[in-house]
Coordinates of C-alpha atoms and ligand atoms in Angstrom, one line a residue:
M1 CA 0.0 0.0 0.0
R2 CA 1.0 3.6 -0.6
V3 CA -0.3 5.6 2.3
L4 CA -0.9 9.3 3.0
V5 CA -0.9 10.8 6.5
I6 CA -2.4 14.2 6.8
G7 CA -1.1 16.7 9.4
S8 CA 2.2 18.1 10.5
G9 CA 2.7 17.4 14.2
G10 CA 4.2 14.9 16.5
R11 CA 1.1 12.7 16.1
E12 CA 1.6 12.5 12.4
H13 CA 5.3 11.9 12.8
A14 CA 4.4 8.9 15.0
L15 CA 1.9 7.7 12.4
C16 CA 4.4 7.9 9.6
H17 CA 7.0 6.1 11.7
H18 CA 4.6 3.4 12.5
L19 CA 3.3 2.9 9.0
G20 CA 6.8 2.8 7.6
Q21 CA 7.6 -0.3 9.6
T22 CA 5.5 -2.9 7.8
S23 CA 6.3 -4.6 4.5
T24 CA 2.6 -4.1 3.5
V25 CA 3.3 -0.4 3.2
S26 CA 5.6 0.4 0.3
K27 CA 5.7 4.2 0.6
V28 CA 4.5 6.8 3.1
F29 CA 3.6 10.3 2.2
V30 CA 2.8 13.1 4.7
A31 CA 1.0 16.4 3.9
P32 CA 2.1 18.9 4.8
G33 CA 4.4 17.2 7.5
N34 CA 7.4 19.2 8.7
S35 CA 10.8 19.3 7.2
A36 CA 12.4 17.7 10.3
M37 CA 10.5 14.4 9.9
N38 CA 13.1 13.2 7.3
E39 CA 15.7 13.4 10.1
T40 CA 14.4 10.1 11.5
L41 CA 12.5 8.9 8.4
P42 CA 14.7 9.5 5.3
E43 CA 12.3 7.6 3.1
L44 CA 9.2 9.6 4.0
Q45 CA 7.9 11.8 1.2
V46 CA 7.0 15.2 2.7
A47 CA 4.4 16.9 0.3
P48 CA 3.9 20.6 0.9
V49 CA 0.1 20.5 0.7
S50 CA -2.0 22.3 3.3
A51 CA -4.0 20.1 5.7
M52 CA -6.9 22.5 5.1
D53 CA -6.9 22.3 1.3
I54 CA -8.9 19.1 0.8
N55 CA -9.1 19.5 -3.0
A56 CA -5.4 19.7 -3.3
L57 CA -5.1 16.7 -1.0
L58 CA -7.4 14.8 -3.3
N59 CA -5.3 15.7 -6.3
L60 CA -2.1 14.6 -4.4
A61 CA -3.8 11.3 -3.5
I62 CA -4.8 10.7 -7.1
K63 CA -1.4 11.7 -8.6
E64 CA 0.6 9.6 -6.1
K65 CA -1.8 6.6 -6.4
I66 CA -2.5 6.5 -2.7
D67 CA -4.2 3.4 -1.5
L68 CA -5.1 4.6 2.0
T69 CA -5.2 8.0 3.7
I70 CA -5.1 8.6 7.5
V71 CA -6.2 12.0 8.7
G72 CA -4.7 13.5 11.9
P73 CA -6.3 17.0 12.5
E74 CA -9.9 17.4 13.3
A75 CA -10.1 20.6 11.2
T76 CA -9.4 18.6 8.0
L77 CA -12.2 16.1 8.9
S78 CA -14.6 19.0 9.5
E79 CA -13.7 20.3 6.0
G80 CA -15.3 17.1 4.7
I81 CA -12.2 15.3 3.4
V82 CA -13.7 11.9 4.1
D83 CA -16.9 12.6 2.1
L84 CA -14.7 14.0 -0.8
F85 CA -12.3 11.1 -0.9
Q86 CA -15.1 8.5 -0.7
K87 CA -17.0 10.2 -3.5
N88 CA -13.8 9.8 -5.5
K89 CA -13.6 6.1 -4.5
L90 CA -10.5 6.6 -2.3
S91 CA -10.0 4.7 0.9
I92 CA -9.7 7.0 3.9
V93 CA -9.7 6.5 7.7
G94 CA -11.9 9.1 9.4
P95 CA -15.4 10.2 10.1
S96 CA -17.6 12.1 7.6
K97 CA -18.1 15.8 8.0
A98 CA -21.5 15.1 9.7
A99 CA -20.0 12.5 12.1
S100 CA -17.2 14.9 13.0
E101 CA -19.8 17.0 14.8
L102 CA -19.3 14.7 17.7
E103 CA -16.1 16.8 18.4
T104 CA -17.1 20.2 17.0
S105 CA -20.5 20.4 18.7
K106 CA -20.7 19.7 22.4
A107 CA -24.5 19.8 22.2
F108 CA -24.7 17.2 19.4
A109 CA -22.3 14.9 21.4
K110 CA -24.5 15.3 24.5
K111 CA -27.7 14.5 22.6
I112 CA -26.2 11.3 21.1
M113 CA -24.9 10.3 24.5
M114 CA -28.2 10.9 26.2
A115 CA -30.1 9.0 23.5
A116 CA -27.6 6.1 23.6
G117 CA -27.5 5.9 27.4
V118 CA -23.8 6.7 27.6
P119 CA -22.8 8.0 31.0
T120 CA -21.9 11.7 31.0
A121 CA -22.3 14.8 33.1
G122 CA -25.9 16.3 33.3
Y123 CA -26.3 19.5 31.3
S124 CA -28.6 22.2 30.0
E125 CA -28.4 24.0 26.7
F126 CA -28.7 27.7 26.1
F127 CA -29.0 30.0 23.1
D128 CA -29.5 33.1 25.2
A129 CA -27.2 34.7 27.8
D130 CA -30.0 35.8 30.1
A131 CA -31.5 32.3 30.2
A132 CA -28.1 30.9 31.1
L133 CA -27.6 33.5 33.8
N134 CA -31.0 32.6 35.3
Y135 CA -30.1 28.9 35.3
I136 CA -26.8 29.7 37.1
E137 CA -28.8 31.3 40.0
T138 CA -31.1 28.3 40.4
N139 CA -28.3 25.7 40.1
P140 CA -28.0 23.9 43.5
S141 CA -24.2 23.6 43.0
E142 CA -21.7 26.4 43.0
K143 CA -19.4 24.4 40.7
M144 CA -20.2 24.0 37.0
V145 CA -18.6 23.9 33.6
V146 CA -19.5 26.3 30.8
K147 CA -18.8 25.0 27.3
C148 CA -19.2 26.7 23.9
D149 CA -21.0 24.5 21.4
G150 CA -18.7 25.0 18.5
L151 CA -14.9 25.0 18.1
A152 CA -13.4 27.9 20.1
Q153 CA -9.6 27.7 19.6
G154 CA -9.4 25.3 22.5
K155 CA -10.7 28.0 24.8
G156 CA -14.4 27.0 24.8
V157 CA -14.4 25.1 28.1
V158 CA -14.5 27.1 31.4
V159 CA -14.4 25.1 34.6
C160 CA -16.1 27.4 37.2
M161 CA -15.6 26.9 40.9
T162 CA -18.2 29.5 41.9
K163 CA -21.5 30.9 40.5
N164 CA -19.7 34.2 40.0
D165 CA -17.1 32.5 37.7
A166 CA -19.9 30.9 35.7
R167 CA -21.7 34.3 35.4
L168 CA -18.4 35.9 34.2
A169 CA -17.9 33.0 31.7
V170 CA -21.4 33.4 30.2
I171 CA -21.1 37.2 30.0
S172 CA -17.7 37.2 28.4
L173 CA -18.6 34.4 25.9
M174 CA -22.2 35.4 25.0
K175 CA -22.4 39.1 25.7
E176 CA -18.9 40.4 25.2
K177 CA -18.2 37.8 22.5
L178 CA -14.6 37.3 23.8
L179 CA -14.1 34.4 21.5
G180 CA -15.9 35.9 18.5
E181 CA -19.4 36.6 17.3
N182 CA -20.3 33.0 16.6
V183 CA -20.6 32.0 20.3
D184 CA -24.4 32.1 20.7
H185 CA -24.9 28.5 21.8
I186 CA -23.5 27.1 25.1
I187 CA -24.1 24.2 27.4
I188 CA -23.7 24.3 31.2
E189 CA -22.6 21.1 32.6
E190 CA -22.5 19.4 36.0
F191 CA -18.9 19.6 37.5
L192 CA -17.3 16.2 37.9
E193 CA -14.4 15.1 40.0
G194 CA -12.0 12.3 39.4
T195 CA -9.1 10.9 37.3
E196 CA -9.1 11.7 33.6
V197 CA -8.3 9.0 31.0
S198 CA -8.3 9.0 27.2
A199 CA -9.5 5.8 25.5
F200 CA -9.3 5.1 21.8
A201 CA -11.3 2.9 19.4
L202 CA -10.8 2.3 15.7
C203 CA -14.3 2.2 14.1
D204 CA -15.7 1.3 10.7
G205 CA -19.3 2.6 11.0
E206 CA -20.6 -0.7 12.4
S207 CA -17.9 -2.3 14.5
F208 CA -14.9 -1.1 16.5
S209 CA -11.6 -2.3 17.9
F210 CA -10.3 -1.0 21.2
L211 CA -6.8 0.6 20.9
G212 CA -5.9 1.4 24.5
T213 CA -5.8 4.1 27.1
A214 CA -3.5 7.0 28.0
C215 CA -3.3 9.8 30.5
D216 CA -2.6 13.3 29.1
H217 CA -1.1 16.2 31.1
K218 CA -2.8 19.3 29.7
R219 CA -1.5 22.0 32.0
L220 CA 1.8 23.7 31.1
R221 CA 3.6 23.3 34.4
D222 CA 4.4 20.6 37.0
G223 CA 1.7 19.8 39.5
D224 CA -1.1 20.6 36.9
L225 CA -0.4 24.3 37.2
G226 CA -0.3 27.0 34.5
P227 CA -2.4 27.4 31.4
N228 CA -4.1 24.7 29.4
T229 CA -2.1 23.4 26.4
G230 CA -2.7 20.8 23.7
G231 CA -0.9 18.3 26.0
M232 CA 2.6 18.4 27.6
G233 CA 3.1 14.7 28.0
V234 CA 1.3 11.4 28.4
F235 CA 1.7 7.9 29.8
S236 CA 0.1 4.7 28.7
P237 CA -1.6 2.5 29.7
A238 CA -3.7 4.5 32.2
T239 CA -2.9 3.2 35.6
C240 CA -6.3 3.8 37.2
L241 CA -8.1 1.2 35.2
E242 CA -9.1 -1.8 37.2
E243 CA -9.8 -5.3 36.0
G244 CA -12.9 -5.2 33.7
D245 CA -12.8 -1.4 33.2
A246 CA -11.7 -1.6 29.6
Q247 CA -14.5 -4.0 28.8
W248 CA -16.9 -1.8 30.7
I249 CA -15.9 1.2 28.6
N250 CA -16.2 -0.9 25.4
E251 CA -19.7 -2.0 26.3
N252 CA -21.0 1.2 27.8
V253 CA -19.3 3.9 25.8
F254 CA -17.9 2.8 22.4
A255 CA -20.6 0.2 21.5
P256 CA -23.6 2.4 22.3
M257 CA -22.0 5.4 20.6
M258 CA -21.5 3.3 17.4
T259 CA -25.2 2.3 17.5
G260 CA -26.3 5.8 18.5
M261 CA -24.4 7.5 15.6
K262 CA -25.8 5.0 13.1
K263 CA -29.3 5.7 14.4
A264 CA -28.7 9.4 14.0
G265 CA -27.7 8.9 10.4
S266 CA -24.0 9.6 10.9
A267 CA -22.4 6.1 11.3
F268 CA -19.0 6.7 12.8
S269 CA -15.8 5.6 11.0
G270 CA -12.3 6.5 12.1
I271 CA -10.8 7.0 15.5
L272 CA -13.2 7.6 18.4
F273 CA -11.3 9.3 21.2
A274 CA -13.3 9.3 24.5
G275 CA -12.2 11.8 27.2
L276 CA -13.4 9.9 30.3
M277 CA -13.4 10.6 34.0
K278 CA -13.4 8.0 36.7
T279 CA -15.6 9.5 39.3
K280 CA -16.9 8.1 42.6
S281 CA -20.1 7.2 40.9
G282 CA -18.3 5.4 38.0
W283 CA -17.0 6.3 34.5
K284 CA -18.4 9.4 32.8
V285 CA -17.6 10.8 29.3
L286 CA -16.3 14.4 29.3
E287 CA -16.0 14.7 25.6
F288 CA -15.4 12.9 22.3
N289 CA -12.8 13.7 19.8
V290 CA -13.0 12.2 16.3
R291 CA -9.3 11.7 15.7
F292 CA -6.1 10.4 17.3
G293 CA -4.8 12.4 20.3
D294 CA -1.7 14.4 20.3
P295 CA 0.5 13.4 22.2
E296 CA -1.4 10.2 23.1
T297 CA -0.6 8.7 19.7
Q298 CA 3.1 9.1 20.2
V299 CA 2.9 6.5 23.0
L300 CA 0.0 4.4 21.9
L301 CA 1.6 3.4 18.6
P302 CA 5.0 2.4 19.9
L303 CA 3.3 0.2 22.5
L304 CA 1.6 -1.9 19.7
N305 CA 3.1 -5.2 18.9
E306 CA 1.7 -5.3 15.4
N307 CA 1.2 -2.9 12.6
L308 CA -2.1 -1.0 12.3
A309 CA -1.9 -0.9 8.5
P310 CA -4.4 -3.8 8.0
W311 CA -6.6 -2.5 10.8
F312 CA -6.7 0.9 9.1
K313 CA -7.5 -0.7 5.8
A314 CA -10.3 -2.7 7.5
A315 CA -11.7 0.5 9.1
A316 CA -11.8 2.4 5.8
N317 CA -13.5 -0.5 4.1
G318 CA -16.1 -1.4 6.8
E319 CA -14.3 -4.7 7.5
I320 CA -13.2 -4.6 11.1
K321 CA -15.4 -7.5 12.1
K322 CA -14.1 -9.5 9.2
L323 CA -10.5 -8.8 10.2
Q324 CA -11.3 -9.6 13.9
G325 CA -12.7 -13.0 12.7
E326 CA -9.7 -13.8 10.6
L327 CA -7.2 -12.9 13.3
G328 CA -9.3 -14.5 16.1
R329 CA -9.0 -11.5 18.3
L330 CA -10.7 -8.1 18.8
S331 CA -7.8 -5.8 19.0
P332 CA -4.2 -5.3 17.8
L333 CA -1.6 -7.0 19.9
K334 CA 0.2 -4.8 22.5
K335 CA 3.6 -5.0 24.1
D336 CA 3.7 -5.9 27.7
K337 CA 5.3 -2.5 28.5
S338 CA 4.6 1.0 29.7
G339 CA 5.3 4.1 27.9
V340 CA 6.0 7.8 28.8
H341 CA 6.1 10.6 26.3
V342 CA 7.5 14.1 27.3
V343 CA 6.8 17.1 25.2
M344 CA 9.3 20.0 24.8
A345 CA 7.6 23.3 23.9
A346 CA 8.8 26.6 22.6
H347 CA 9.5 29.7 24.7
G348 CA 6.1 31.4 25.4
Y349 CA 4.0 28.4 24.6
P350 CA 0.9 28.3 24.7
G351 CA 0.9 32.0 24.1
T352 CA -1.9 32.8 26.6
E353 CA 0.2 34.4 29.3
G354 CA 1.0 37.6 27.5
V355 CA 4.3 36.3 26.0
K356 CA 4.5 35.5 22.3
V357 CA 5.4 32.0 21.3
R358 CA 9.0 32.2 20.0
T359 CA 10.3 30.6 16.8
G360 CA 13.8 30.2 15.3
D361 CA 15.7 28.8 18.3
T362 CA 18.4 26.3 17.3
I363 CA 17.8 22.7 18.6
H364 CA 21.0 21.0 19.9
F365 CA 21.4 17.3 20.6
L366 CA 24.3 16.6 23.1
N367 CA 26.9 14.1 21.9
T368 CA 25.6 11.6 24.4
F369 CA 22.1 11.7 22.8
L370 CA 21.5 8.2 21.6
L371 CA 18.1 6.6 21.2
G372 CA 17.7 2.9 22.1
K373 CA 15.3 0.6 20.5
N374 CA 12.6 1.5 23.0
D375 CA 13.0 5.3 22.5
F376 CA 11.3 7.4 19.9
L377 CA 11.9 11.0 18.8
F378 CA 9.0 12.8 17.2
F379 CA 9.1 16.3 15.7
A380 CA 6.2 18.7 15.7
G381 CA 7.0 22.5 15.6
V382 CA 10.4 22.1 13.9
E383 CA 11.8 23.1 10.6
K384 CA 15.1 22.5 9.0
N385 CA 16.9 25.6 8.0
E386 CA 20.3 25.7 6.3
G387 CA 21.1 22.3 7.8
Q388 CA 20.0 23.2 11.3
L389 CA 16.9 22.2 13.2
K390 CA 15.0 25.3 14.4
T391 CA 12.0 25.7 16.6
K392 CA 8.9 26.7 14.7
G393 CA 6.8 27.4 17.8
G394 CA 4.2 25.5 19.8
R395 CA 5.0 22.0 20.9
V396 CA 8.4 21.5 19.3
L397 CA 9.2 17.9 19.8
G398 CA 8.7 14.9 22.1
I399 CA 10.4 11.8 23.2
T400 CA 8.7 8.5 24.0
S401 CA 10.4 5.7 26.0
L402 CA 9.0 2.3 26.7
A403 CA 10.1 0.0 29.5
E404 CA 8.9 -2.9 31.7
N405 CA 7.2 -0.4 34.1
L406 CA 6.3 3.3 34.2
T407 CA 9.1 4.2 36.6
E408 CA 11.7 2.9 34.2
A409 CA 10.0 4.4 31.2
R410 CA 9.9 7.8 32.9
K411 CA 13.6 7.6 33.8
S412 CA 14.5 6.8 30.3
A413 CA 12.3 9.4 28.7
Y414 CA 13.8 12.1 31.0
E415 CA 17.3 10.9 30.4
N416 CA 16.8 11.4 26.7
I417 CA 15.0 14.7 26.9
S418 CA 17.8 16.2 29.1
K419 CA 20.1 15.7 26.1
V420 CA 18.0 17.9 23.8
Q421 CA 18.4 21.6 24.3
F422 CA 17.2 24.9 22.8
D423 CA 16.8 28.4 24.3
G424 CA 13.5 28.9 26.1
S425 CA 12.5 25.2 26.1
Q426 CA 9.8 24.2 28.5
Y427 CA 8.9 20.7 29.6
R428 CA 7.2 19.2 32.6
T429 CA 9.3 17.0 34.9
D430 CA 6.3 15.1 36.4
I431 CA 4.8 13.2 33.5
G432 CA 3.7 9.8 34.9
K433 CA 5.1 10.7 38.3
G434 CA 3.6 8.9 41.3
Q435 CA 1.9 6.3 39.1
I436 CA 2.6 2.7 39.9
Ligands
AMP1 P1 -13.3 19.1 27.2 O1 -12.8 19.8 26.1 O2 -14.8 19.0 27.2 O3 -12.6 17.7 27.5 O4 -12.9 19.9 28.5 C1 -11.5 20.2 28.7 C2 -11.2 19.9 30.1 O5 -12.1 20.6 31.0 C3 -11.3 18.4 30.5 O6 -10.1 17.8 30.1 C4 -11.5 18.5 32.0 O7 -10.3 18.7 32.7 C5 -12.3 19.7 32.1 N1 -13.8 19.4 32.2 C6 -14.6 19.3 31.1 N2 -15.8 18.9 31.5 C7 -15.8 18.8 32.8 C8 -16.8 18.5 33.8 N3 -18.0 18.2 33.5 N4 -16.4 18.5 35.1 C9 -15.1 18.8 35.5 N5 -14.1 19.1 34.6 C10 -14.5 19.1 33.3
LIG2 N1 -4.1 15.5 23.8 C1 -5.4 15.9 23.7 C2 -5.9 16.0 22.3 O1 -5.3 15.5 21.4 O2 -7.0 16.6 22.1

């Protein structure tokens, strides 16, 4: 197969690395990728086509005779790339534009969950600021979560510890339009407490295969302090899962969501990423994403003991059940190891503390930097400039290490990351800390 990966971050670098490791894949393309990916994958074809230009991506796939396309970013899915590729008889892994609403519209996701009986926080929906403000007054709890219905540059969720915080959130979102004019639809959700876990399933519209769990660290600084980010590091598998929890999640989250989406006329294909919370009263869904996580993918894929290429092909062709039958198992094989991934971000990242995110810092690797067979280096915000690797902003790179247990994986990941240096680099020192 000739495969195309769409996107440019660490998640896509990990996908390209993974797909390049099987003899069933003859060539891997990435669009737009980043110019540093070839440092670790010299054979990778980096094609400078924007992830938002779905017509240009279609032309690329036709010209390069791509057999299978895998989409990283949610924005590309929301543009309708899956509908376009399928119309042109090209195999692609991902949800249709309509099914992508599961991520883009919190209210749509809630409706599907409620109808399908998937456990989630209670909520109310508002199209009017005054109605939302009235509701806040009558809410028996001080704590609640205000969420914008649509995509809001990652700033659409405000966790409020007091009614006053909630009032301010509603006023700034709906009256002062702090995130733009299009915020006229919000939900206010019950505040949940517990441990957060990301769980992943590969779906084909009818059936699914469970891919595993991971725990992201979304705040910038150690101890879960500082601003929210895309994710500063992750460990896998999640340690808070008890015997039977994965099966419970399959039966009570993924399976009913597949049925519910089909019933709603938007059968779900691609990666279903459930943001879950383990609360005192059981597992609850916080949100769904319709794609692989970044950085979760950078640890999930290295932990697999077989290549996903045939699974991806089956997902694109509605043949997951058939593949499961042929292989005699429901999921891809996993290594009996734990993994830790640490992200190094640019100076100023995430750009919400009044400091601009800096670009152009030279990345140095100490002479002692040497990756073992259980270590993986993935580039995200990096570009190669006159033979040197320079930061391009955001999350710059990340390193995954696998080991027999989390303590060893942590030690190894941090030993590796300490040998990568650039001015202004930021990374958390507590990814996976205190986990047994
Ligand atoms: P979301 O984009 O919906 O996952 O929300 C972003 C973050 O807000 C989550 O990772 C949680 O940390 C937090 N959050 C979202 N919903 C709730 C909730 N109902 N209760 C407590 N925290 C929440
Ligand atoms: N790491 C969280 C996400 O990919 O949305």
